Short mmCIF file of C-alpha atoms and ligand atoms in Angstrom, two decimals:
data_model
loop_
_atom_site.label_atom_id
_atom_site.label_comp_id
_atom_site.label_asym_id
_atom_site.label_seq_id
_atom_site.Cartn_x
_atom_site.Cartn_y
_atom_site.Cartn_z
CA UNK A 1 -7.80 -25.46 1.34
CA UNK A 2 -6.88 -27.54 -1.53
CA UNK A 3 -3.54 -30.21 -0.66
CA UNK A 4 -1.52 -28.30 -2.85
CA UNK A 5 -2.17 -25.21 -1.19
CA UNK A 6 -1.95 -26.45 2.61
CA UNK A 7 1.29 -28.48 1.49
CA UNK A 8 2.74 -25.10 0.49
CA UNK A 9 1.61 -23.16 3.32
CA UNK A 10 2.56 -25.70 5.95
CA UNK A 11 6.11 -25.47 4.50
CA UNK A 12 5.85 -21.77 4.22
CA UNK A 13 5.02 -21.69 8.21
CA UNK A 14 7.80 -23.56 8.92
CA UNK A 15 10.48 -21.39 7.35
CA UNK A 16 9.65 -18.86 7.79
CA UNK A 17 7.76 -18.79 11.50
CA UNK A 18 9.21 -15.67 12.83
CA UNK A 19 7.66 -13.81 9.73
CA UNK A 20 4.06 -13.24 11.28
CA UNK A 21 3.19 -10.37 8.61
CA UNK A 22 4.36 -12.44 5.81
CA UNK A 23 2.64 -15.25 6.54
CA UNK A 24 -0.68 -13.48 7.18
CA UNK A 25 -0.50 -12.12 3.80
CA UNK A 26 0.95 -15.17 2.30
CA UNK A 27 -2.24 -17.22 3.56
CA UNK A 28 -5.12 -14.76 2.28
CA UNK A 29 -3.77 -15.07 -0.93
CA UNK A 30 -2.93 -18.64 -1.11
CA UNK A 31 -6.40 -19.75 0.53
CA UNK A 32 -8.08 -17.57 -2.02
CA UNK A 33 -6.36 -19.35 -5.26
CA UNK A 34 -7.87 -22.61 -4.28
CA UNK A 35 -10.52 -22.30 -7.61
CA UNK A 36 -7.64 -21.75 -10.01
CA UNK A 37 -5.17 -23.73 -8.95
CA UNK A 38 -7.93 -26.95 -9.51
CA UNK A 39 -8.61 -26.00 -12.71
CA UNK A 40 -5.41 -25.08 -13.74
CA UNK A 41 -2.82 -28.12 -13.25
CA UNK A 42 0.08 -26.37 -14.67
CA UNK A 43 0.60 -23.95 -12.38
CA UNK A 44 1.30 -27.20 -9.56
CA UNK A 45 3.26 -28.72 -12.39
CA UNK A 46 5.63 -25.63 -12.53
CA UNK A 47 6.12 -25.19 -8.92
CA UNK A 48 4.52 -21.82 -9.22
CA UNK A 49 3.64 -21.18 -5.23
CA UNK A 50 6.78 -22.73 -3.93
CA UNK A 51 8.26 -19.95 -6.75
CA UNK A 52 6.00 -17.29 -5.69
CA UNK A 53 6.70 -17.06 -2.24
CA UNK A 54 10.09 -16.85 -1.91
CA UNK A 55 11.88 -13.41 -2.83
CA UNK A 56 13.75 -13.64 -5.93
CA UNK A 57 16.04 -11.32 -3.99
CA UNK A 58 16.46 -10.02 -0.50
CA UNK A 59 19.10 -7.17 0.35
CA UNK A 60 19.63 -6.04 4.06
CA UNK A 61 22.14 -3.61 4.63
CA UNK A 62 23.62 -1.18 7.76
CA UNK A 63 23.21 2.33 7.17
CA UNK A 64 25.01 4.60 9.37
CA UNK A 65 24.56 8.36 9.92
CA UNK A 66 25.64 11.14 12.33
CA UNK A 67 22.77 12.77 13.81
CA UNK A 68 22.67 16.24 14.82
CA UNK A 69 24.41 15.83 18.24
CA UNK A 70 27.06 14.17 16.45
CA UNK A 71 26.89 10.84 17.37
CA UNK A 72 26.87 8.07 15.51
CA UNK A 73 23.76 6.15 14.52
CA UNK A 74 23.07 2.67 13.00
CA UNK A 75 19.63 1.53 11.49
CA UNK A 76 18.87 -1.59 9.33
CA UNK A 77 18.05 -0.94 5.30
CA UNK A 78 16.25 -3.58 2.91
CA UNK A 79 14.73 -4.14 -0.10
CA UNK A 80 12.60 -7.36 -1.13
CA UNK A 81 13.22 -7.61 -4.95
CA UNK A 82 10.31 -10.04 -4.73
CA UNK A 83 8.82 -11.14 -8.63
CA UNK A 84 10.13 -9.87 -11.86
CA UNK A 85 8.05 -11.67 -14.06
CA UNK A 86 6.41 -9.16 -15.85
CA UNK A 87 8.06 -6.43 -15.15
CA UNK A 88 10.79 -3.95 -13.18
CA UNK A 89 10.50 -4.52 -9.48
CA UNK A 90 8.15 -1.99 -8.12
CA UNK A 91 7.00 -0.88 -4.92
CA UNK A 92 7.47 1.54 -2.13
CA UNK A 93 9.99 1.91 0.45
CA UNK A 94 8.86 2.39 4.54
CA UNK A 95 10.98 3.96 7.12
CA UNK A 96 9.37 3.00 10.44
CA UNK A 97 10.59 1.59 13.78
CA UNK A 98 8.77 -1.22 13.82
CA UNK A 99 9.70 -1.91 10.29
CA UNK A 100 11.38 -5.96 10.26
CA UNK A 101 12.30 -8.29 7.19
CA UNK A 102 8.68 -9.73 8.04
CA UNK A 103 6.99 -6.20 7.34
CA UNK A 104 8.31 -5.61 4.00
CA UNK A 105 8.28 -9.22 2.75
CA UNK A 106 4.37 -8.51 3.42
CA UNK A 107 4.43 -5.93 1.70
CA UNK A 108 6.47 -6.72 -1.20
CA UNK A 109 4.52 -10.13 -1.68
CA UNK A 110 0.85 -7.67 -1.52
CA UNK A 111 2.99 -6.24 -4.31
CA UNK A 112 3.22 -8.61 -7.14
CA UNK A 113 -0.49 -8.97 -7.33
CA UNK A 114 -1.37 -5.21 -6.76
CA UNK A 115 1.18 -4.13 -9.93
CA UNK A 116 -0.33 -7.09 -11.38
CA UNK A 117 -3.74 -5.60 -11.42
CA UNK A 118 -3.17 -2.34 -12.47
CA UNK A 119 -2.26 -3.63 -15.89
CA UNK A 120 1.08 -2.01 -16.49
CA UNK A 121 4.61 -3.80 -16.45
CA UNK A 122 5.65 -3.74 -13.06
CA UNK A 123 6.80 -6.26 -11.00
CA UNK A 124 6.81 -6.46 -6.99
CA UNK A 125 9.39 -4.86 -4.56
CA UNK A 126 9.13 -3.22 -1.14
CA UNK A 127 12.23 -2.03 0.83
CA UNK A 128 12.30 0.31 3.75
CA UNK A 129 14.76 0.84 7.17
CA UNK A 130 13.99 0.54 11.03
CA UNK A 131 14.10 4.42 10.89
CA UNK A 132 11.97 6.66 12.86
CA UNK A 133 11.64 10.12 10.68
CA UNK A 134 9.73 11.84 14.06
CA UNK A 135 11.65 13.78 15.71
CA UNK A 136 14.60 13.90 13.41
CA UNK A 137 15.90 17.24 12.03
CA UNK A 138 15.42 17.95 8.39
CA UNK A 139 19.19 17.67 7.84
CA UNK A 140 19.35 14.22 10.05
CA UNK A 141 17.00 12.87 7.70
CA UNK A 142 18.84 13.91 4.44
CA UNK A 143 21.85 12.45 6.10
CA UNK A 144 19.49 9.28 6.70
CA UNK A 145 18.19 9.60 3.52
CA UNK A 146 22.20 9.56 1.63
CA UNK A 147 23.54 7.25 3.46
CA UNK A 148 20.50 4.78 2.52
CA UNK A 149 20.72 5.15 -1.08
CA UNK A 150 24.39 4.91 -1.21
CA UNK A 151 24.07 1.47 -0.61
CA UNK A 152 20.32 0.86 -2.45
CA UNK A 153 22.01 2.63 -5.42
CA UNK A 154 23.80 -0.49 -6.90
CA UNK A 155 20.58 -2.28 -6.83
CA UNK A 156 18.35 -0.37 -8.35
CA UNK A 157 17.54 1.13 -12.04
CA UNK A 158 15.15 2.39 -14.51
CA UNK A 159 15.23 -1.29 -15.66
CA UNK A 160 15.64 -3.11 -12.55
CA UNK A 161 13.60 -1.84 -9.53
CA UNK A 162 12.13 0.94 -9.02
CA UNK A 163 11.40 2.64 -5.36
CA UNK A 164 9.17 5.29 -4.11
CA UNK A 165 7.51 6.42 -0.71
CA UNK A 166 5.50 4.74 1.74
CA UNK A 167 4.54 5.48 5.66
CA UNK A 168 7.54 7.87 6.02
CA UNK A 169 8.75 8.45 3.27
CA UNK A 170 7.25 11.42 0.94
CA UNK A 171 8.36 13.79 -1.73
CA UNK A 172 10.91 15.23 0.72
CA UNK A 173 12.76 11.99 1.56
CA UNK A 174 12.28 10.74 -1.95
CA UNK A 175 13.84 13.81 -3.50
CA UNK A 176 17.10 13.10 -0.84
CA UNK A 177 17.05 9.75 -2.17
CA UNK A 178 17.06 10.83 -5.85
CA UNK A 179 19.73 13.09 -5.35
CA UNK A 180 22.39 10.74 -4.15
CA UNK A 181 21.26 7.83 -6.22
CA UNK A 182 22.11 10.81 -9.61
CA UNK A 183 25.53 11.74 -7.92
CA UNK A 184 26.38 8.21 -7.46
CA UNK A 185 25.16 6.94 -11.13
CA UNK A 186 25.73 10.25 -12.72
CA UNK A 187 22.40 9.40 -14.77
CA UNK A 188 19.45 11.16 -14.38
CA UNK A 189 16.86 8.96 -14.40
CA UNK A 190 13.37 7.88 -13.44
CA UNK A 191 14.27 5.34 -10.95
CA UNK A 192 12.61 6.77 -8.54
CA UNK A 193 8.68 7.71 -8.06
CA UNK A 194 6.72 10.01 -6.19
CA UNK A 195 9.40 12.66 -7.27
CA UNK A 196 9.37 16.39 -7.32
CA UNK A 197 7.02 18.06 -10.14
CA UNK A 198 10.66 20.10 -11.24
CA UNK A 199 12.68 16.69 -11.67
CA UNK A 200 10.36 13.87 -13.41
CA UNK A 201 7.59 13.60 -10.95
CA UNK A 202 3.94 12.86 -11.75
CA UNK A 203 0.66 15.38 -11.10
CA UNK A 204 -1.66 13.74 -9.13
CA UNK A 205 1.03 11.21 -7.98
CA UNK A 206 0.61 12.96 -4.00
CA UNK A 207 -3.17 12.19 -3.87
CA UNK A 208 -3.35 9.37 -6.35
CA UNK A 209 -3.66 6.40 -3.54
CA UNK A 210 -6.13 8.17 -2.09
CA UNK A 211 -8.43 9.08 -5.13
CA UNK A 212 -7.53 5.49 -6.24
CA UNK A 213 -9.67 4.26 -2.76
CA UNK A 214 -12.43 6.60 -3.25
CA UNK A 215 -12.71 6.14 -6.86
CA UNK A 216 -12.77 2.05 -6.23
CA UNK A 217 -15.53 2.53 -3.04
CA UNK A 218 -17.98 4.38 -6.08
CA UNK A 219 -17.33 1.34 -8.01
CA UNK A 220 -18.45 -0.75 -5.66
CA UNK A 221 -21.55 0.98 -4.38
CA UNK A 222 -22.32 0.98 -7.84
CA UNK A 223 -22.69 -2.95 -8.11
CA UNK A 224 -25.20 -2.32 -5.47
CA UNK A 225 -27.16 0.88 -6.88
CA UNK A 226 -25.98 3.14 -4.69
CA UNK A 227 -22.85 6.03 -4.40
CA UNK A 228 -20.47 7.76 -2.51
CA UNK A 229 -23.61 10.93 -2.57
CA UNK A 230 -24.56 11.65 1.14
CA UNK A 231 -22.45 8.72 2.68
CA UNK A 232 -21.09 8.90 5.86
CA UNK A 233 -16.81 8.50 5.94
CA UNK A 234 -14.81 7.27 8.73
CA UNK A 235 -11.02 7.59 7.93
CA UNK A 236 -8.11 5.87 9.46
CA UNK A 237 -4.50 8.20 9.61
CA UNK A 238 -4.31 11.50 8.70
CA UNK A 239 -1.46 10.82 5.85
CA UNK A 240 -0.94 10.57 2.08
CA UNK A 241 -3.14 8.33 1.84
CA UNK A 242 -5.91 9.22 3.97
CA UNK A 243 -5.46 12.71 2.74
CA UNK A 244 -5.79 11.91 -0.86
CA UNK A 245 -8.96 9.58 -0.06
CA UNK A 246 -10.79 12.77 2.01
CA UNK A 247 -10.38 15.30 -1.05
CA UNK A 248 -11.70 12.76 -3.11
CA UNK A 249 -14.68 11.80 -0.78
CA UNK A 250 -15.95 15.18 -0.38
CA UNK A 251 -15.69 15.48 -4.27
CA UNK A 252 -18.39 13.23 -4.99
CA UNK A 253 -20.30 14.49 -1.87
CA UNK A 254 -19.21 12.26 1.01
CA UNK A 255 -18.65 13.78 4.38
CA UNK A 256 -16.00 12.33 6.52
CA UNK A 257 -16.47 12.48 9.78
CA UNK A 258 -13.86 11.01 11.26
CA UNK A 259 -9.83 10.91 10.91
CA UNK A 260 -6.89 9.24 13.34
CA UNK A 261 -3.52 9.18 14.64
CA UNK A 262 -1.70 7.22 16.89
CA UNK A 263 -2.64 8.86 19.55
CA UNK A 264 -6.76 8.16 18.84
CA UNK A 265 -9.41 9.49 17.06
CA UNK A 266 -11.49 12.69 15.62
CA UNK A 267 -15.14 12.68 15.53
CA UNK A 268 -15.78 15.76 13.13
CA UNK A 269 -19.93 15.70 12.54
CA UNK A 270 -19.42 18.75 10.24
CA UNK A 271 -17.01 16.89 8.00
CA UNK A 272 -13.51 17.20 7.43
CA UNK A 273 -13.34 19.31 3.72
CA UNK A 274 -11.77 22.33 2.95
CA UNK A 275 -9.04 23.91 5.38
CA UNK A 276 -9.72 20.98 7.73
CA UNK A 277 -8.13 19.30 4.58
CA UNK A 278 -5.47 21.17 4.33
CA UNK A 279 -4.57 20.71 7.99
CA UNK A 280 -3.87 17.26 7.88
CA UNK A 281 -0.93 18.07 5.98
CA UNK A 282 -0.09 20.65 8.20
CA UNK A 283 -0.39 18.22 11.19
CA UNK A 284 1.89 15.41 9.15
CA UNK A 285 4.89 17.95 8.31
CA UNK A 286 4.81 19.03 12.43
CA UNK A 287 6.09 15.83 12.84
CA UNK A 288 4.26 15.19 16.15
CA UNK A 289 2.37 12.24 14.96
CA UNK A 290 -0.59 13.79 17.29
CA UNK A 291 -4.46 13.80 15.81
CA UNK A 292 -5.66 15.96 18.81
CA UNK A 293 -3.82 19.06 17.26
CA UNK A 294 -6.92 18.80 15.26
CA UNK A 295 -9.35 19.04 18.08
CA UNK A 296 -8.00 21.45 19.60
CA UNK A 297 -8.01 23.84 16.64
CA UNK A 298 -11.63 22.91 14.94
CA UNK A 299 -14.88 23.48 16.97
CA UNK A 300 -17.32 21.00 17.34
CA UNK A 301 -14.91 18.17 17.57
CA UNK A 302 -14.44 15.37 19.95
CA UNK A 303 -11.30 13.49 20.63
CA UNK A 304 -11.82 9.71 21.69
CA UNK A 305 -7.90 9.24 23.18
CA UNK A 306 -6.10 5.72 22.49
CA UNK A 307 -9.35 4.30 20.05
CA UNK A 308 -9.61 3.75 16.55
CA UNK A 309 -12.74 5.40 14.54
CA UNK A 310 -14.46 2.31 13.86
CA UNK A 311 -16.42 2.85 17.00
CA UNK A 312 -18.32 6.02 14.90
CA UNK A 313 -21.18 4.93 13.00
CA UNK A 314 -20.78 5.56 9.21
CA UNK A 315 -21.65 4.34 6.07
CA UNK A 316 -18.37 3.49 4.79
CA UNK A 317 -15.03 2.44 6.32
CA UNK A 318 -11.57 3.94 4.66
CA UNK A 319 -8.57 2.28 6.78
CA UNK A 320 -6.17 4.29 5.78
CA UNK A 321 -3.16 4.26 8.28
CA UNK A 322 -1.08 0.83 8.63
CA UNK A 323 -1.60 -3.22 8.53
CA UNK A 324 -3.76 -5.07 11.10
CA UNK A 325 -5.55 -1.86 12.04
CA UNK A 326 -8.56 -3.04 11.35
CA UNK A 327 -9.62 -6.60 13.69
CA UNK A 328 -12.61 -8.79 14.05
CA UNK A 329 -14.36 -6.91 16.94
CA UNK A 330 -14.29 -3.60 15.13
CA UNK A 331 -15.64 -5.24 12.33
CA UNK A 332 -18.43 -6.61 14.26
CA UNK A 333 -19.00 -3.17 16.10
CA UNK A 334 -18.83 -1.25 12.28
CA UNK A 335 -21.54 -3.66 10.51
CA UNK A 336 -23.51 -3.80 13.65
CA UNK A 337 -23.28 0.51 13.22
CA UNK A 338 -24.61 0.48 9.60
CA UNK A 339 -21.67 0.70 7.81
CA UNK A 340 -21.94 -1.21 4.12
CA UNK A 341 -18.91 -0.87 2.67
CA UNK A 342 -14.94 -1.22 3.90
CA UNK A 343 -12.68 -0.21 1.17
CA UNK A 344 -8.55 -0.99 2.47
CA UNK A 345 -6.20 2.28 2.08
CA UNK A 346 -3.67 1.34 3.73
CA UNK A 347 -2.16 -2.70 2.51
CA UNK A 348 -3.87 -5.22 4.79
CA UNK A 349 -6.07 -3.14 7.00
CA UNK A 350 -7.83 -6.21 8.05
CA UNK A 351 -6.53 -8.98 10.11
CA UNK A 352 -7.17 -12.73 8.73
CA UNK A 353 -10.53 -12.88 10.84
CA UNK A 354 -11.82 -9.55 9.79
CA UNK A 355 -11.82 -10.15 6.51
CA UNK A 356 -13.85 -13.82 6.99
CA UNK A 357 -16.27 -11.56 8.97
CA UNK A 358 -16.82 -9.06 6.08
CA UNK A 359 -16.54 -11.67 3.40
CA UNK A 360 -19.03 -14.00 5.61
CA UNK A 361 -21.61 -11.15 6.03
CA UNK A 362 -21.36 -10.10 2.12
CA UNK A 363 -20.42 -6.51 3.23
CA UNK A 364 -18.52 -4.71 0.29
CA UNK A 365 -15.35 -5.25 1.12
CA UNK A 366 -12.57 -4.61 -0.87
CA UNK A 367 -8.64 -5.95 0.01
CA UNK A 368 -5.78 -2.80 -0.03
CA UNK A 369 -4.17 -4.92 -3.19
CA UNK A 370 -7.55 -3.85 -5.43
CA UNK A 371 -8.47 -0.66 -3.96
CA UNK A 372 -5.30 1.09 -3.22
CA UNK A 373 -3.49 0.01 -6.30
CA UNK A 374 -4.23 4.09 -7.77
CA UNK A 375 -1.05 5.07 -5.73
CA UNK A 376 1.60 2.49 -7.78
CA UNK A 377 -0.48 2.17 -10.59
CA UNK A 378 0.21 6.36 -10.98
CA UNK A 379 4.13 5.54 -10.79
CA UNK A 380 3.75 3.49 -13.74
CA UNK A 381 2.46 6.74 -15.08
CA UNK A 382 5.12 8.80 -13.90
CA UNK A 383 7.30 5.87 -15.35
CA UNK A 384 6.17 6.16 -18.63
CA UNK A 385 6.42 10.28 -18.71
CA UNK A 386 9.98 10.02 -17.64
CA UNK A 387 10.57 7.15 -20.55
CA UNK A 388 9.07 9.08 -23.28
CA UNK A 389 10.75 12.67 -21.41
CA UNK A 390 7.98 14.42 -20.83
CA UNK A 391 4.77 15.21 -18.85
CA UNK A 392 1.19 14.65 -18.68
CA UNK A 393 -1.62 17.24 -17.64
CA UNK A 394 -3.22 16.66 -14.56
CA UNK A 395 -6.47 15.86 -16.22
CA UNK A 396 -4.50 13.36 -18.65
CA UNK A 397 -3.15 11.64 -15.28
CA UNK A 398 -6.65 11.66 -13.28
CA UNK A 399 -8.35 10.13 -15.96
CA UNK A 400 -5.95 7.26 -16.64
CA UNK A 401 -5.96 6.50 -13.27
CA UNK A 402 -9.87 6.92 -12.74
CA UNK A 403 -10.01 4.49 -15.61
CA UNK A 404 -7.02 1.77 -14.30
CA UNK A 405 -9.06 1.83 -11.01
CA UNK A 406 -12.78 0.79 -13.39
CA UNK A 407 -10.72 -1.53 -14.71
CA UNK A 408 -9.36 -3.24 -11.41
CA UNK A 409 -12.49 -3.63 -10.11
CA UNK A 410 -14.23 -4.93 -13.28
CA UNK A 411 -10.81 -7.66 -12.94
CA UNK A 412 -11.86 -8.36 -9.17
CA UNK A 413 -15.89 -8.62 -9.94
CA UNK A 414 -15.37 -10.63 -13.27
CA UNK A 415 -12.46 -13.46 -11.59
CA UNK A 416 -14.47 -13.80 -8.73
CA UNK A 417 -17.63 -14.56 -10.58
CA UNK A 418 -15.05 -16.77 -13.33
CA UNK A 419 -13.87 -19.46 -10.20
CA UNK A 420 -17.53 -19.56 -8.70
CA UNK A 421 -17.51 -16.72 -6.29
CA UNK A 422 -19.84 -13.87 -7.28
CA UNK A 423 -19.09 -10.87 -5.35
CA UNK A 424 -15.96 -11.60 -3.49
CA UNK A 425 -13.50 -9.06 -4.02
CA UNK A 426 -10.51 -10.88 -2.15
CA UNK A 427 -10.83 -13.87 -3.98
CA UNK A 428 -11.20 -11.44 -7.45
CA UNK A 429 -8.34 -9.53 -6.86
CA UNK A 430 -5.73 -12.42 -5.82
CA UNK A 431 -7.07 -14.51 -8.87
CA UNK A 432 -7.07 -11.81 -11.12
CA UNK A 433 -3.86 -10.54 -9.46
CA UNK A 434 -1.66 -14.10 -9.63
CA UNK A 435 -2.95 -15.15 -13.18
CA UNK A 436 -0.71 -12.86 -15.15
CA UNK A 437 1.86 -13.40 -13.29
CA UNK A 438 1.95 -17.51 -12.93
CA UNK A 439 1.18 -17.18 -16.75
CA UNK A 440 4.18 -15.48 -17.45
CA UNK A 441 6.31 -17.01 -14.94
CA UNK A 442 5.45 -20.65 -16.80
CA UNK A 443 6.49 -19.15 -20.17
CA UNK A 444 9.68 -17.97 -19.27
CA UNK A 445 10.81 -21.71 -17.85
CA UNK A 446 12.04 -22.33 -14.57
CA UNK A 447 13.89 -18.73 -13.01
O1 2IT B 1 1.96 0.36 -1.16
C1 2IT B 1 2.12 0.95 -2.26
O2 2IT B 1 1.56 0.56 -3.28
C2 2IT B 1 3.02 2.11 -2.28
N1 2IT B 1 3.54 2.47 -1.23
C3 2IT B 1 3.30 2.82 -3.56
C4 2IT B 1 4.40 2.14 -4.28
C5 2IT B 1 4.86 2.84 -5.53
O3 2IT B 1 5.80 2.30 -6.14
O4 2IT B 1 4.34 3.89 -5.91
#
């Protein structure tokens, strides 16, 4: 690590020390600028990391509700308004238990450099509440859901930031949310994405992440000769995301054989395609959070309770459910199974020392920022059809975003061969990622 770098991070480490997630994320992307930050003095010069790592903005706010018992209940909302430099805060907001000020500075920091990449004007933003949607009633989340936005609403704007969903948060939660923020504003807006197809959402918006992953893994096999054709899937969560990336995977011929919840895995050797499809969504809107409903409906499956489905062998890895899901020793036991290719769903699948692994054993390997940058990138879509008041065909959308995706990973491949390191798609992506955004943060002076 060049002295610039560690000076940064060592400071970084001890302000923020609590903020484990942060600084996990914060350190794969500083470690990997090393190359450009030698060759490129001005970006020392202008303070540009000391900038780039601290939040241009942090809101945390109480949001209380009444739940269905009528008592009163009291989570903790925030939004990260992280960069802004070249364009409207963007990024998705997460209602989770475990969700802290350390979880969505992670993920609004991941951010900058993912909207970065898709080449459209967004900048990066991530915002969420402690919430846990399980279990709740459809009218305890609306009530969540108002309550929320009635204090998010001053922040936000067409022009300012710009939320959407993440893990727990989909169309449903996002159309409460769009509601209140209109009856508060009295505009109608796009300020929101991931909206209903009846008020200014996007086609292809619900699978986009997903596609976005498998479209990304063919890219990458291609560098090598090879395709998605035949290939063996193992897929992490059984949500948007991993949802969108199994309809996409048995598209170009891939069977997956294996999905996951919280509660373990499914080992499907017949694949999971058609109904089996269709029945992920099913399981997500029970609300049970439970992967063995699967098991026990489809023959010829086995359940592996409490594990992860990096244990079945496959030919290419699609973590697809939350961060740090992926560690060194699966890593080992997934390579060591035959599988060539790990392509991150879900933002920072891999923990610090999986990622050395991959990157160490030249597996293709490519970081959530690159390869699940289809999702956001397809709110900049919906972004743009709301601006100009009117909407695209699905084929219009798929192909813009099978395109931004090409284009991504020709940005990873080509910075990583640039700064000396051929075939490295984390060092491609943050390079490629930070350069626009350090280049326009030095032209518009110190802010
Ligand atoms: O992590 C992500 O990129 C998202 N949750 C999507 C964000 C967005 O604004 O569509």
């Amino acid at each position: 690590m060049n002295s610039y770098i560690s000076t940064v991070m060592n400071d970084l480490k001890t302000r923020c020390s609590w903020e484990k997630e942060f600084l996990q994320a914060a350190e794969e992307v500083l470690d990997s600028l090393t190359p450009i930050i030698e060759r490129e003095p001005k970006y020392k010069a202008h303070k540009i990391l000391e900038r780039i790592v601290e939040p241009e903005r942090t809101i945390m706010f109480r949001v209380p509700w009444i739940d269905d018992k009528g008592e009163f209940q009291i989570n903790r909302g925030y939004r990260v308004q992280f960069n802004s430099a070249i364009g409207p805060y963007k990024g998705g907001l997460r209602f989770h238990p475990n969700v802290t000020l350390s979880t969505l500075k992670f993920l609004g920091f991941e951010q900058i450099f993912k909207n970065s990449l898709t080449g459209l004007p967004m900048g990066g933003g991530k915002g969420g509440a402690d919430f846990n949607p399980n279990g709740k009633s459809e009218n305890e989340v609306m009530r969540f859901c108002q309550s929320f936005m009635t204090e998010l609403f001053r922040h936000i704007g067409p022009d300012t930031d710009v939320p959407a969903g993440d893990i727990g948060v989909g169309g449903r939660e996002v159309a409460f949310m769009f509601g209140q923020y209109k009856r508060l504003a009295n505009e109608f807006t796009g300020v929101l994405t991931g909206k209903g197809l009846n008020f200014g959402g996007s086609l292809v918006r619900p699978e986009a992440t997903g596609f976005g992953v498998v479209y990304f893994a063919e890219e990458m096999l291609k560098t090598r000769g090879d395709s998605m054709k035949g290939k063996k899937v193992a897929i992490s969560g059984f949500g948007n995301v991993a949802w969108g990336a199994a309809i996409k995977a048995n598209d170009l011929g891939a069977k997956v054989v294996a999905i996951s919840g919280p509660d373990g895995t499914v080992h499907d050797p017949d694949g999971v395609s058609g109904e089996k499809i269709n029945y992920m969504l099913e399981m997500r809107a029970s609300g049970r959070d439970k992967v063995e409903d699967y098991a026990s409906k489809f023959k010829g499956v086995e359940f592996h309770a409490g594990k992860r489905p990096w244990i079945i062998p496959v030919d290419v890895a699609l973590p697809c459910a939350i961060q740090n899901e992926l560690n060194d020793k699966d890593a080992e036991v997934l390579l060591n199974n035959g599988c060539k290719c790990v392509v991150e769903g879900s933002n920072m699948s891999s923990t610090l020392e999986a990622v050395r692994y991959f990157v160490e054993k030249k597996v293709l390997y490519a970081p959530g920022k690159a390869s699940n940058a289809g999702g956001v990138a397809t709110s900049g879509l919906e972004m743009s059809q709301n601006s100009m008041r009117l909407g695209w065909t699905r084929d219009e959308v798929d192909k813009r975003l099978h395109d931004i995706m090409i284009n991504i990973h020709n940005a990873c491949v080509t910075a990583a061969k640039e700064y000396g390191h051929e075939g490295n798609y984390v060092m491609g992506a943050n390079i490629a990622g930070f350069k626009k955004v350090a280049d326009a943060m030095v032209d518009q002076g110190l802010v």
